[in-house]
Coordinates of C-alpha atoms in Angstrom, one line a residue:
M385 CA -53.6 17.2 5.5
T386 CA -50.2 18.3 4.5
T387 CA -47.1 16.1 5.0
D388 CA -45.3 18.9 6.9
L389 CA -47.4 17.9 9.9
Y390 CA -45.3 14.7 10.3
I391 CA -42.0 14.7 12.1
Q392 CA -39.4 12.3 13.4
E393 CA -36.5 14.0 15.2
S394 CA -37.3 17.3 17.1
D395 CA -35.3 19.3 19.7
Q396 CA -38.3 21.6 20.3
E397 CA -39.9 21.7 23.7
Y398 CA -43.6 21.6 23.0
D399 CA -46.3 23.0 25.2
V400 CA -48.1 19.7 25.2
I401 CA -47.4 16.1 24.1
V402 CA -50.6 14.1 23.5
V403 CA -49.9 10.3 23.4
G404 CA -52.5 8.6 21.2
S405 CA -54.7 9.7 18.3
G406 CA -58.0 8.0 18.9
I407 CA -61.1 9.6 20.2
T408 CA -59.5 11.2 23.3
G409 CA -56.1 12.0 21.6
G410 CA -57.9 13.7 18.7
W411 CA -60.0 15.8 21.1
A412 CA -57.0 16.7 23.3
A413 CA -55.0 17.8 20.3
K414 CA -57.8 19.9 18.8
E415 CA -58.5 21.7 22.1
F416 CA -54.9 22.5 22.9
C417 CA -54.2 23.7 19.3
E418 CA -57.2 25.9 19.3
R419 CA -56.0 27.5 22.5
G420 CA -52.7 28.4 20.9
M421 CA -50.6 25.6 22.4
Q422 CA -47.8 24.0 20.3
T423 CA -48.9 20.4 20.4
L424 CA -47.1 17.2 19.5
M425 CA -49.4 14.1 18.9
I426 CA -47.5 10.9 19.2
E427 CA -49.0 7.8 17.4
R428 CA -47.4 4.4 17.6
G429 CA -48.8 3.3 14.3
R430 CA -48.9 4.3 10.6
V431 CA -50.5 7.4 9.1
V432 CA -54.1 6.9 7.8
E433 CA -55.2 9.7 5.6
H434 CA -58.9 10.6 5.5
R435 CA -60.6 9.2 2.4
K436 CA -57.3 8.1 0.6
D437 CA -56.5 5.2 2.9
Y438 CA -60.0 3.8 3.2
I439 CA -59.1 1.0 0.8
G440 CA -62.1 -1.2 1.6
E441 CA -64.7 1.5 1.3
G442 CA -67.4 1.2 -1.4
K443 CA -66.3 -2.3 -2.4
G444 CA -68.9 -5.1 -2.7
P445 CA -68.1 -8.5 -1.2
W446 CA -67.6 -9.9 -4.7
E447 CA -64.6 -7.6 -5.2
F448 CA -62.7 -9.5 -2.5
E449 CA -61.1 -12.8 -3.3
N450 CA -62.8 -14.7 -0.5
R451 CA -66.0 -12.5 -0.3
T452 CA -64.5 -10.5 2.7
K453 CA -63.5 -13.7 4.5
V454 CA -59.9 -13.5 5.8
D455 CA -57.7 -16.5 4.9
N456 CA -57.6 -18.9 7.8
L457 CA -53.8 -19.2 7.7
L458 CA -53.5 -15.4 7.9
I459 CA -55.9 -15.3 10.8
E460 CA -54.0 -17.9 12.8
E461 CA -50.7 -16.1 12.1
K462 CA -51.8 -12.5 12.8
Y463 CA -55.4 -12.1 13.9
A464 CA -56.3 -14.9 16.3
V465 CA -57.8 -12.3 18.8
Q466 CA -58.8 -9.6 16.4
K467 CA -60.9 -11.9 14.3
K468 CA -63.4 -12.1 17.3
C469 CA -64.4 -8.4 16.7
Y470 CA -67.7 -8.0 14.8
A471 CA -66.0 -5.4 12.5
F472 CA -63.1 -7.7 11.4
S473 CA -63.1 -8.8 7.7
D474 CA -60.9 -8.6 4.7
A475 CA -62.3 -5.2 4.0
T476 CA -61.2 -3.8 7.4
K477 CA -58.3 -6.0 8.6
H478 CA -55.8 -3.3 7.8
F479 CA -57.3 -1.2 10.6
F480 CA -56.7 -3.9 13.2
G481 CA -53.6 -4.7 15.2
N482 CA -51.3 -7.6 14.3
D483 CA -51.5 -10.1 17.2
K484 CA -48.2 -11.6 16.2
D485 CA -46.4 -8.3 16.7
L486 CA -48.5 -7.2 19.6
P487 CA -48.5 -10.1 22.1
Y488 CA -49.8 -9.9 25.6
T489 CA -50.3 -12.6 28.3
T490 CA -53.1 -13.6 30.6
K491 CA -53.0 -15.4 33.9
E492 CA -53.6 -19.2 33.8
G493 CA -57.3 -19.9 33.8
T494 CA -58.3 -16.4 32.6
G495 CA -58.7 -14.7 29.3
F496 CA -59.0 -11.2 27.9
D497 CA -59.6 -10.4 24.2
W498 CA -57.8 -7.1 23.5
I499 CA -59.0 -5.5 20.2
R500 CA -56.5 -3.0 18.9
A501 CA -56.2 -0.5 16.1
N502 CA -52.7 1.0 16.1
Q503 CA -52.8 3.7 13.5
L504 CA -53.5 7.4 13.2
G505 CA -57.1 7.7 14.3
G506 CA -57.0 4.6 16.4
K507 CA -60.3 2.9 17.1
S508 CA -62.2 6.1 16.2
L509 CA -62.2 4.5 12.7
L510 CA -63.8 1.3 14.0
W511 CA -66.0 2.2 16.9
H512 CA -69.7 1.5 17.0
R513 CA -70.5 5.2 17.5
Q514 CA -73.2 4.7 20.2
S515 CA -73.0 7.9 22.3
Y516 CA -74.7 8.3 25.7
R517 CA -74.2 10.6 28.6
L518 CA -73.7 9.2 32.1
S519 CA -76.1 10.3 34.8
D520 CA -75.7 11.1 38.5
Y521 CA -76.9 7.6 39.2
D522 CA -73.9 6.4 37.4
F523 CA -71.4 8.8 39.1
S524 CA -72.8 8.0 42.5
A525 CA -73.2 4.2 42.1
N526 CA -69.9 3.3 43.7
K527 CA -70.6 5.4 46.8
A528 CA -74.2 4.1 47.0
D529 CA -73.4 0.4 47.2
G530 CA -69.8 0.3 48.3
H531 CA -68.2 -1.2 45.2
G532 CA -65.2 0.8 44.0
N533 CA -64.3 4.4 45.0
D534 CA -66.5 7.4 44.7
W535 CA -66.2 9.3 41.5
P536 CA -64.8 12.8 42.2
I537 CA -67.1 14.3 39.7
R538 CA -70.9 14.4 39.2
Y539 CA -73.1 15.1 36.2
K540 CA -73.1 18.9 36.6
D541 CA -69.3 18.9 36.2
L542 CA -69.6 17.4 32.7
E543 CA -73.0 18.7 31.6
S544 CA -71.8 21.7 29.6
W545 CA -68.8 19.7 28.2
Y546 CA -71.2 17.0 27.0
S547 CA -73.1 19.7 25.1
Y548 CA -69.8 21.1 23.7
V549 CA -68.5 17.9 22.2
E550 CA -72.0 16.8 21.0
T551 CA -72.5 20.0 19.0
F552 CA -69.1 19.5 17.3
A553 CA -69.2 15.7 16.8
G554 CA -72.9 15.5 15.8
I555 CA -75.1 13.0 17.8
S556 CA -78.4 11.8 16.4
G557 CA -81.1 10.8 18.9
S558 CA -84.4 11.7 20.5
N559 CA -85.2 13.7 23.6
E560 CA -86.8 11.3 26.1
G561 CA -86.5 13.1 29.5
L562 CA -85.2 10.0 31.3
E563 CA -83.4 10.7 34.6
Q564 CA -81.1 7.7 34.1
L565 CA -80.1 8.7 30.6
P566 CA -79.8 12.5 30.2
D567 CA -80.6 13.9 26.8
S568 CA -77.9 15.3 24.5
E569 CA -77.7 18.1 21.9
F570 CA -79.4 16.0 19.2
L571 CA -79.6 15.9 15.5
P572 CA -82.8 14.1 14.3
P573 CA -82.9 10.4 15.2
F574 CA -82.9 7.6 12.8
E575 CA -86.4 6.1 12.3
M576 CA -87.7 2.9 13.9
T577 CA -89.2 0.3 11.7
A578 CA -92.9 -0.5 12.0
P579 CA -92.2 -3.7 14.0
E580 CA -90.0 -1.8 16.4
L581 CA -92.7 0.8 16.9
H582 CA -95.2 -2.0 17.6
V583 CA -92.8 -3.8 20.0
K584 CA -92.1 -0.4 21.7
Q585 CA -95.8 0.1 22.3
K586 CA -96.3 -3.4 23.7
I587 CA -93.2 -3.4 26.0
E588 CA -94.1 0.0 27.4
E589 CA -97.6 -1.1 28.1
Q590 CA -96.5 -4.3 29.8
F591 CA -93.5 -2.8 31.6
P592 CA -94.2 0.8 32.6
D593 CA -90.7 1.2 34.1
R594 CA -89.0 0.5 30.7
H595 CA -88.7 2.6 27.6
L596 CA -87.7 1.5 24.2
I597 CA -85.9 4.4 22.4
M598 CA -83.9 5.0 19.2
G599 CA -80.2 4.5 19.7
R600 CA -78.1 7.6 20.0
T601 CA -75.2 7.6 17.6
A602 CA -72.5 9.9 16.3
H603 CA -73.9 10.1 12.7
L604 CA -74.9 13.2 10.8
T605 CA -78.5 12.7 10.0
Q606 CA -78.9 16.5 9.3
P607 CA -75.5 18.2 9.4
T608 CA -75.3 21.7 10.7
Q609 CA -73.2 24.5 9.2
L610 CA -70.5 23.6 11.7
H611 CA -70.4 20.0 10.4
L612 CA -70.4 21.2 6.7
E613 CA -67.4 23.4 7.5
Q614 CA -65.6 20.3 8.7
G615 CA -66.1 18.8 5.3
R616 CA -68.7 16.3 6.6
V617 CA -72.1 15.5 5.0
T618 CA -75.2 13.5 5.6
C619 CA -75.0 9.8 6.6
Q620 CA -75.8 7.6 3.6
A621 CA -77.1 4.7 5.7
R622 CA -74.6 2.2 4.2
N623 CA -73.7 0.7 7.6
E624 CA -70.2 0.0 6.4
C625 CA -68.6 2.5 8.8
Q626 CA -65.8 0.3 9.9
K627 CA -64.3 0.5 6.4
G628 CA -63.9 4.3 6.8
C629 CA -66.3 6.9 5.6
S630 CA -65.3 9.4 3.0
F631 CA -68.5 11.4 3.6
G632 CA -67.3 12.0 7.2
A633 CA -70.8 11.2 8.2
Y634 CA -69.7 9.5 11.4
F635 CA -67.4 11.1 13.9
S636 CA -63.8 10.1 13.8
T637 CA -60.4 11.7 14.5
Q638 CA -59.8 11.8 10.7
S639 CA -63.1 13.4 9.8
S640 CA -63.4 15.9 12.6
T641 CA -60.9 16.7 15.3
L642 CA -57.6 16.2 13.4
P643 CA -58.4 18.6 10.6
A644 CA -59.5 21.2 13.2
A645 CA -56.2 20.8 15.0
A646 CA -54.2 20.9 11.8
K647 CA -56.0 24.1 10.7
T648 CA -54.5 26.0 13.6
G649 CA -50.9 25.5 12.5
N650 CA -50.0 24.4 16.0
L651 CA -50.0 20.7 15.5
S652 CA -47.2 18.3 14.8
I653 CA -47.5 14.5 14.6
A654 CA -44.9 11.9 15.2
P655 CA -46.3 8.6 13.7
N656 CA -44.7 5.2 14.0
S657 CA -43.4 6.2 17.4
V658 CA -44.0 3.6 20.1
V659 CA -43.9 5.3 23.6
H660 CA -41.6 3.3 25.8
S661 CA -41.8 5.4 29.0
L662 CA -42.0 8.9 30.3
I663 CA -39.0 11.1 31.2
Y664 CA -39.3 12.2 34.8
D665 CA -37.2 14.9 36.5
E666 CA -36.6 14.0 40.2
K667 CA -35.7 17.6 41.0
T668 CA -38.8 19.3 39.7
Q669 CA -41.0 16.2 40.3
R670 CA -42.5 16.6 36.8
V671 CA -42.4 14.7 33.5
K672 CA -40.2 16.4 30.9
G673 CA -41.2 14.3 27.9
V674 CA -41.4 10.8 26.5
R675 CA -39.0 8.1 25.2
V676 CA -40.1 6.4 22.0
V677 CA -38.9 3.5 19.9
D678 CA -39.3 3.7 16.1
N679 CA -42.1 1.3 15.0
D680 CA -40.1 0.2 12.0
N681 CA -36.3 0.4 12.6
L682 CA -36.4 0.2 16.4
S683 CA -34.2 3.3 16.8
T684 CA -34.9 5.4 19.9
R685 CA -35.6 9.1 20.3
E686 CA -37.0 11.6 22.8
Y687 CA -39.6 14.3 22.7
F688 CA -40.0 17.1 25.3
A689 CA -43.0 19.2 26.5
K690 CA -44.2 21.1 29.5
V691 CA -47.3 18.8 29.9
V692 CA -48.1 15.3 28.8
F693 CA -51.6 13.9 28.2
L694 CA -51.9 10.2 28.0
C695 CA -54.6 9.1 25.6
A696 CA -53.1 5.8 24.6
S697 CA -56.1 3.6 25.7
T698 CA -57.0 2.1 29.1
L699 CA -54.3 -0.6 28.8
G700 CA -51.8 1.4 26.8
S701 CA -51.7 4.4 29.1
A702 CA -51.3 2.2 32.2
Q703 CA -48.5 0.2 30.4
I704 CA -46.5 3.4 29.8
M705 CA -47.0 4.5 33.4
L706 CA -46.0 1.2 34.9
N707 CA -42.9 1.1 32.6
T708 CA -41.8 4.5 33.9
K709 CA -39.9 3.4 37.0
T710 CA -38.0 6.1 38.9
K711 CA -36.3 6.6 42.3
S712 CA -39.5 8.3 43.5
F713 CA -41.8 5.8 41.8
P714 CA -40.2 2.3 41.7
N715 CA -43.6 0.7 40.9
G716 CA -44.6 3.0 38.1
I717 CA -44.9 6.7 37.8
A718 CA -47.7 8.4 39.8
N719 CA -48.4 5.1 41.6
S720 CA -47.9 6.0 45.3
S721 CA -51.4 4.6 45.8
G722 CA -50.5 1.2 44.4
V723 CA -53.7 1.0 42.4
L724 CA -52.2 1.7 39.0
G725 CA -53.2 -1.2 36.7
H726 CA -56.0 -2.3 38.9
Y727 CA -59.8 -2.1 38.7
L728 CA -59.8 -3.2 35.0
M729 CA -63.4 -3.4 33.6
D730 CA -65.2 -4.1 30.4
H731 CA -68.9 -4.2 29.6
N732 CA -70.9 -7.4 30.0
Y733 CA -72.6 -8.2 26.7
N734 CA -73.4 -11.8 27.2
A735 CA -77.1 -12.5 27.2
G736 CA -80.4 -11.7 25.4
A737 CA -83.2 -13.1 23.3
V738 CA -84.5 -13.1 19.7
G739 CA -87.9 -13.8 18.4
T740 CA -90.2 -13.5 15.4
V741 CA -92.5 -10.5 14.9
E742 CA -95.7 -11.8 13.1
G743 CA -97.2 -9.8 10.3
F744 CA -95.9 -6.6 8.7
E745 CA -95.5 -8.3 5.4
D746 CA -96.1 -5.1 3.6
E747 CA -93.3 -3.2 5.5
Y748 CA -89.6 -3.0 4.7
Y749 CA -86.8 -0.5 5.2
S750 CA -84.6 1.6 3.0
G751 CA -80.8 1.5 3.4
R752 CA -78.9 -0.1 6.2
R753 CA -79.5 2.0 9.4
P754 CA -76.2 2.3 11.3
S755 CA -77.9 2.2 14.7
G756 CA -80.4 0.1 16.7
I757 CA -82.8 0.6 19.5
L758 CA -82.1 0.8 23.2
V759 CA -84.0 0.0 26.4
P760 CA -82.0 2.1 28.9
N761 CA -81.1 0.6 32.3
F762 CA -84.2 0.4 34.4
Q763 CA -82.3 -0.8 37.5
Y764 CA -80.4 2.4 38.0
K765 CA -81.2 3.1 41.7
P766 CA -80.0 1.0 44.6
S767 CA -83.7 0.8 45.7
L768 CA -84.4 -1.0 42.4
Y769 CA -81.7 -3.7 43.0
K770 CA -84.3 -6.3 43.7
K771 CA -82.3 -9.2 42.4
N772 CA -79.4 -11.3 43.8
Y773 CA -76.9 -8.9 42.2
V774 CA -76.2 -5.2 42.2
R775 CA -76.2 -2.6 39.4
G776 CA -78.1 -3.1 36.1
Y777 CA -78.0 -3.4 32.4
G778 CA -79.5 -1.9 29.3
L779 CA -80.9 -3.8 26.3
S780 CA -79.8 -3.0 22.8
G781 CA -81.2 -4.5 19.6
G782 CA -83.4 -4.0 16.6
S783 CA -85.5 -5.7 14.0
Q784 CA -84.7 -7.1 10.6
R785 CA -86.4 -9.0 7.8
D786 CA -85.0 -12.2 6.4
N787 CA -83.5 -11.7 3.0
W788 CA -82.4 -14.1 0.3
Q789 CA -79.5 -15.3 2.5
G790 CA -82.0 -16.5 5.1
N791 CA -84.4 -17.9 2.6
A792 CA -81.5 -19.8 0.9
N793 CA -81.3 -22.0 4.0
Q794 CA -84.9 -23.2 3.5
N795 CA -85.7 -26.5 1.7
G796 CA -86.6 -26.2 -2.0
I797 CA -85.7 -26.8 -5.6
G798 CA -86.5 -25.4 -9.0
A799 CA -88.2 -22.3 -10.2
D800 CA -90.5 -21.9 -7.1
Y801 CA -87.5 -22.0 -4.8
K802 CA -85.5 -19.5 -6.9
N803 CA -88.5 -17.1 -7.0
K804 CA -88.8 -17.3 -3.2
L805 CA -85.2 -16.0 -2.9
N806 CA -86.4 -12.7 -4.4
K807 CA -89.0 -12.2 -1.6
P808 CA -88.3 -11.0 1.9
G809 CA -89.0 -13.4 4.7
K810 CA -90.2 -13.0 8.3
W811 CA -89.4 -10.1 10.6
S812 CA -87.3 -10.9 13.7
M813 CA -86.2 -8.7 16.6
G814 CA -83.7 -9.1 19.4
L815 CA -82.8 -7.6 22.8
H816 CA -79.2 -8.0 23.9
A817 CA -77.8 -7.1 27.4
Q818 CA -75.4 -4.3 28.0
G819 CA -74.4 -5.0 31.6
E820 CA -72.2 -3.2 34.1
M821 CA -69.0 -4.8 35.4
L822 CA -68.1 -4.1 39.0
P823 CA -64.7 -2.4 39.7
R824 CA -62.6 -5.0 41.5
F825 CA -58.9 -4.7 42.7
D826 CA -58.4 -8.3 41.6
N827 CA -59.0 -7.5 38.0
Y828 CA -55.8 -5.9 36.8
M829 CA -53.0 -5.6 34.3
A830 CA -49.3 -5.6 35.2
L831 CA -46.0 -5.8 33.3
H832 CA -44.7 -9.3 32.6
P833 CA -41.5 -9.9 34.6
T834 CA -39.5 -11.5 31.8
K835 CA -41.3 -11.2 28.4
T836 CA -40.9 -8.1 26.2
D837 CA -42.2 -7.2 22.7
K838 CA -40.1 -6.4 19.7
W839 CA -39.7 -2.8 20.9
G840 CA -38.2 -4.0 24.2
I841 CA -41.3 -3.0 26.3
P842 CA -42.5 -5.5 28.9
L843 CA -45.6 -7.3 27.8
I844 CA -48.9 -6.6 29.5
D845 CA -50.0 -9.4 31.7
I846 CA -53.8 -9.4 32.4
D847 CA -55.8 -11.1 35.1
C848 CA -59.4 -10.3 34.6
T849 CA -62.5 -12.5 35.1
W850 CA -66.3 -12.1 35.4
S851 CA -67.4 -12.1 39.0
E852 CA -70.4 -13.9 40.4
N853 CA -72.3 -10.6 40.2
E854 CA -71.8 -10.4 36.4
K855 CA -72.9 -14.0 36.0
L856 CA -76.0 -13.5 38.0
M857 CA -76.8 -10.4 36.1
M858 CA -76.6 -12.2 32.7
A859 CA -78.8 -15.0 34.0
D860 CA -81.4 -12.4 34.9
A861 CA -80.9 -10.5 31.6
E862 CA -81.5 -13.6 29.6
Q863 CA -84.8 -14.3 31.3
T864 CA -85.8 -10.6 31.2
A865 CA -85.2 -10.3 27.5
F866 CA -87.1 -13.5 26.9
D867 CA -90.1 -12.3 29.0
M868 CA -90.2 -8.9 27.4
L869 CA -90.3 -10.2 23.8
T870 CA -92.8 -12.9 24.8
K871 CA -95.1 -10.4 26.4
A872 CA -94.8 -8.1 23.5
G873 CA -96.3 -10.9 21.3
L874 CA -93.2 -12.3 19.6
T875 CA -93.2 -16.0 18.7
E876 CA -90.4 -18.5 18.5
V877 CA -88.5 -16.6 21.1
K878 CA -85.1 -18.1 21.9
S879 CA -82.8 -16.8 24.6
Y880 CA -79.0 -17.2 25.2
N881 CA -76.4 -16.7 27.8
S882 CA -72.8 -16.7 26.6
I883 CA -70.9 -15.4 29.7
G884 CA -69.2 -18.8 30.1
E885 CA -67.9 -18.7 26.6
N886 CA -66.7 -15.1 26.2
N887 CA -63.8 -13.4 27.8
P888 CA -63.9 -9.8 29.0
G889 CA -62.6 -7.4 26.4
L890 CA -64.9 -8.1 23.5
A891 CA -67.2 -5.3 24.3
I892 CA -64.1 -3.2 23.4
H893 CA -64.9 -0.9 26.3
E894 CA -61.8 -1.4 28.6
L895 CA -62.0 0.9 31.6
G896 CA -60.2 1.5 34.8
T897 CA -56.4 1.0 35.5
A898 CA -55.6 4.6 36.5
R899 CA -58.8 5.7 38.2
M900 CA -59.9 9.1 39.3
G901 CA -60.6 9.8 43.0
R902 CA -60.7 12.3 45.8
D903 CA -58.1 10.5 47.9
P904 CA -54.5 10.1 46.6
K905 CA -54.2 7.0 48.7
D906 CA -56.7 5.0 46.6
S907 CA -56.6 6.7 43.2
V908 CA -54.2 7.9 40.5
L909 CA -56.0 11.0 39.2
N910 CA -57.9 13.8 40.6
G911 CA -61.3 15.1 39.4
F912 CA -59.6 16.9 36.4
N913 CA -57.7 13.7 35.3
Q914 CA -54.5 15.2 36.7
C915 CA -52.1 12.8 38.4
H916 CA -52.1 13.3 42.2
D917 CA -48.4 12.7 42.3
V918 CA -47.2 14.5 39.1
D919 CA -49.1 17.7 38.3
N920 CA -48.1 18.0 34.6
L921 CA -49.2 14.5 33.7
F922 CA -52.9 13.8 32.8
V923 CA -54.7 10.7 31.7
T924 CA -58.1 11.2 29.9
D925 CA -58.9 7.9 28.3
G926 CA -60.9 5.0 29.7
A927 CA -58.1 4.3 32.3
S928 CA -59.6 7.2 34.4
F929 CA -63.0 5.6 34.9
C930 CA -64.1 4.6 38.4
S931 CA -67.0 2.4 37.3
S932 CA -68.3 1.2 33.9
A933 CA -72.0 2.2 34.1
V934 CA -73.9 0.5 31.3
Q935 CA -73.6 3.2 28.7
N936 CA -71.1 3.1 25.9
P937 CA -68.2 5.3 27.3
S938 CA -66.9 7.2 24.3
L939 CA -69.0 10.3 24.7
T940 CA -67.8 10.6 28.3
F941 CA -64.2 10.1 27.1
M942 CA -64.7 13.2 24.9
A943 CA -66.3 15.3 27.6
I944 CA -63.7 14.5 30.3
T945 CA -60.9 15.2 27.8
V946 CA -62.0 18.7 26.8
R947 CA -62.7 19.5 30.5
A948 CA -59.2 18.4 31.5
V949 CA -57.7 20.4 28.6
D950 CA -59.6 23.5 29.7
Y951 CA -58.4 23.0 33.3
C952 CA -54.8 22.3 32.2
V953 CA -54.6 25.4 30.0
N954 CA -55.9 27.6 32.8
E955 CA -53.3 26.1 35.2
M956 CA -50.5 26.7 32.7
K957 CA -51.6 30.3 32.2
A958 CA -51.6 30.8 36.0
K959 CA -48.1 29.1 36.1
R960 CA -49.2 26.5 38.5
I961 CA -48.1 23.8 36.0

């Protein structure tokens, strides 16, 4: 992309300001630009250029001083939280936030691990790319069991938008016809290994209500002409996606939506611009723009637009809104309901089991498949809640064969031992819970009353804990995973339950804080992600979710964003906004 996209000062009144450049911000910018709207994307972090700035890509571990391990002193100084992410290493640390410069607080006795990626593209450069639709069982779950408010939308409202974003992004997977997990517009799925196919057969024989399927992931297994026109090609199965992918084989802002937006000539980008708050006009009862603080020199500036879309992340968008205090909204803009910041959720990935698959010594795999298998939630109806908790969980996982690293831990010496290192070891396979977290008012984020960051913005103060429901769910998931693997014939099966050790946040699926709803008295947004109280302010990231379901949320982020843009443009044309 050309450097003339990037601005600092501007007196222009844009049609739209999009705050954030991750998955939702990228989609919002693309859709507005393609509809002829002059669009300003505001990103708090640095510019990351596709391909050029993937500085860890293609490097072997031996090319890093500490074999991709990050120096302990550096970790303690800058990455005490970020180091907990599975994708964090010396090859990727430049894509993670600096904990020293990005502090937040948690209430005493609680903890929340907030993984951040403050740069152009956001966490679209680091996400795990699993892409699933929600079903009507998910959208109606709150109403069915009384936890949380009723979603103001149902599957039919998003179905065509799911298809739209899937076709553009590229989602690999298999058609299964499951009512709890609607099928997508698929590219061919990745293949299962022979042990996975064997375990699939055994599990589905032993448990007729459960299905083991290939994971659905935003990778180009067989790119269409649309993808080739984006400059993207087939996934090389390197499974080093978090380093950045010059092939554009997985969906990211850099590889897909940002080039599409830039191509229109309607996009401007203000990088290194930390949004402090929104500018609200008491007379018109609308937002006029945003106030930003320069990321580097701390100078301040303002940008103006007819509409503002907040796509700054679940916690980031709510922080901006809470920090926008006006005469009409002394507790944060669009917060007449008093629920802004509340109902914070994450996914519950804290139990599972692993065992040995006997045999298959003549089987192996080629490459490093960037996706695993999935057992979709089989407790998706209230009538199936037969346990001492409500809602359910899916089980993700996969098989692998021990390599020289595993064999190196075995006893031995001499030539025989060295020769053994060249041979693959046993097959193992695991199932790991992906559980739902109930929406609770008591799980929330607020602004710290006295502490601010270096940009003068109040720190986020988080109070979020696992409820008894989540703990009971993981106890059941541990036993279920153990039973499924055992009955499938695996040996040496070992289970685990780590919910007492892990804080919320590490699933990196923060949701809630500015939820949608039908009633302005108990929600921030309507069914089109438009603020009840301020009609030219929209929030389309995870903050808008009413419940977490069990599926990875990013595909739904995309669908609700393009739907909200379509609605907004129509309202603007009709001069209702």
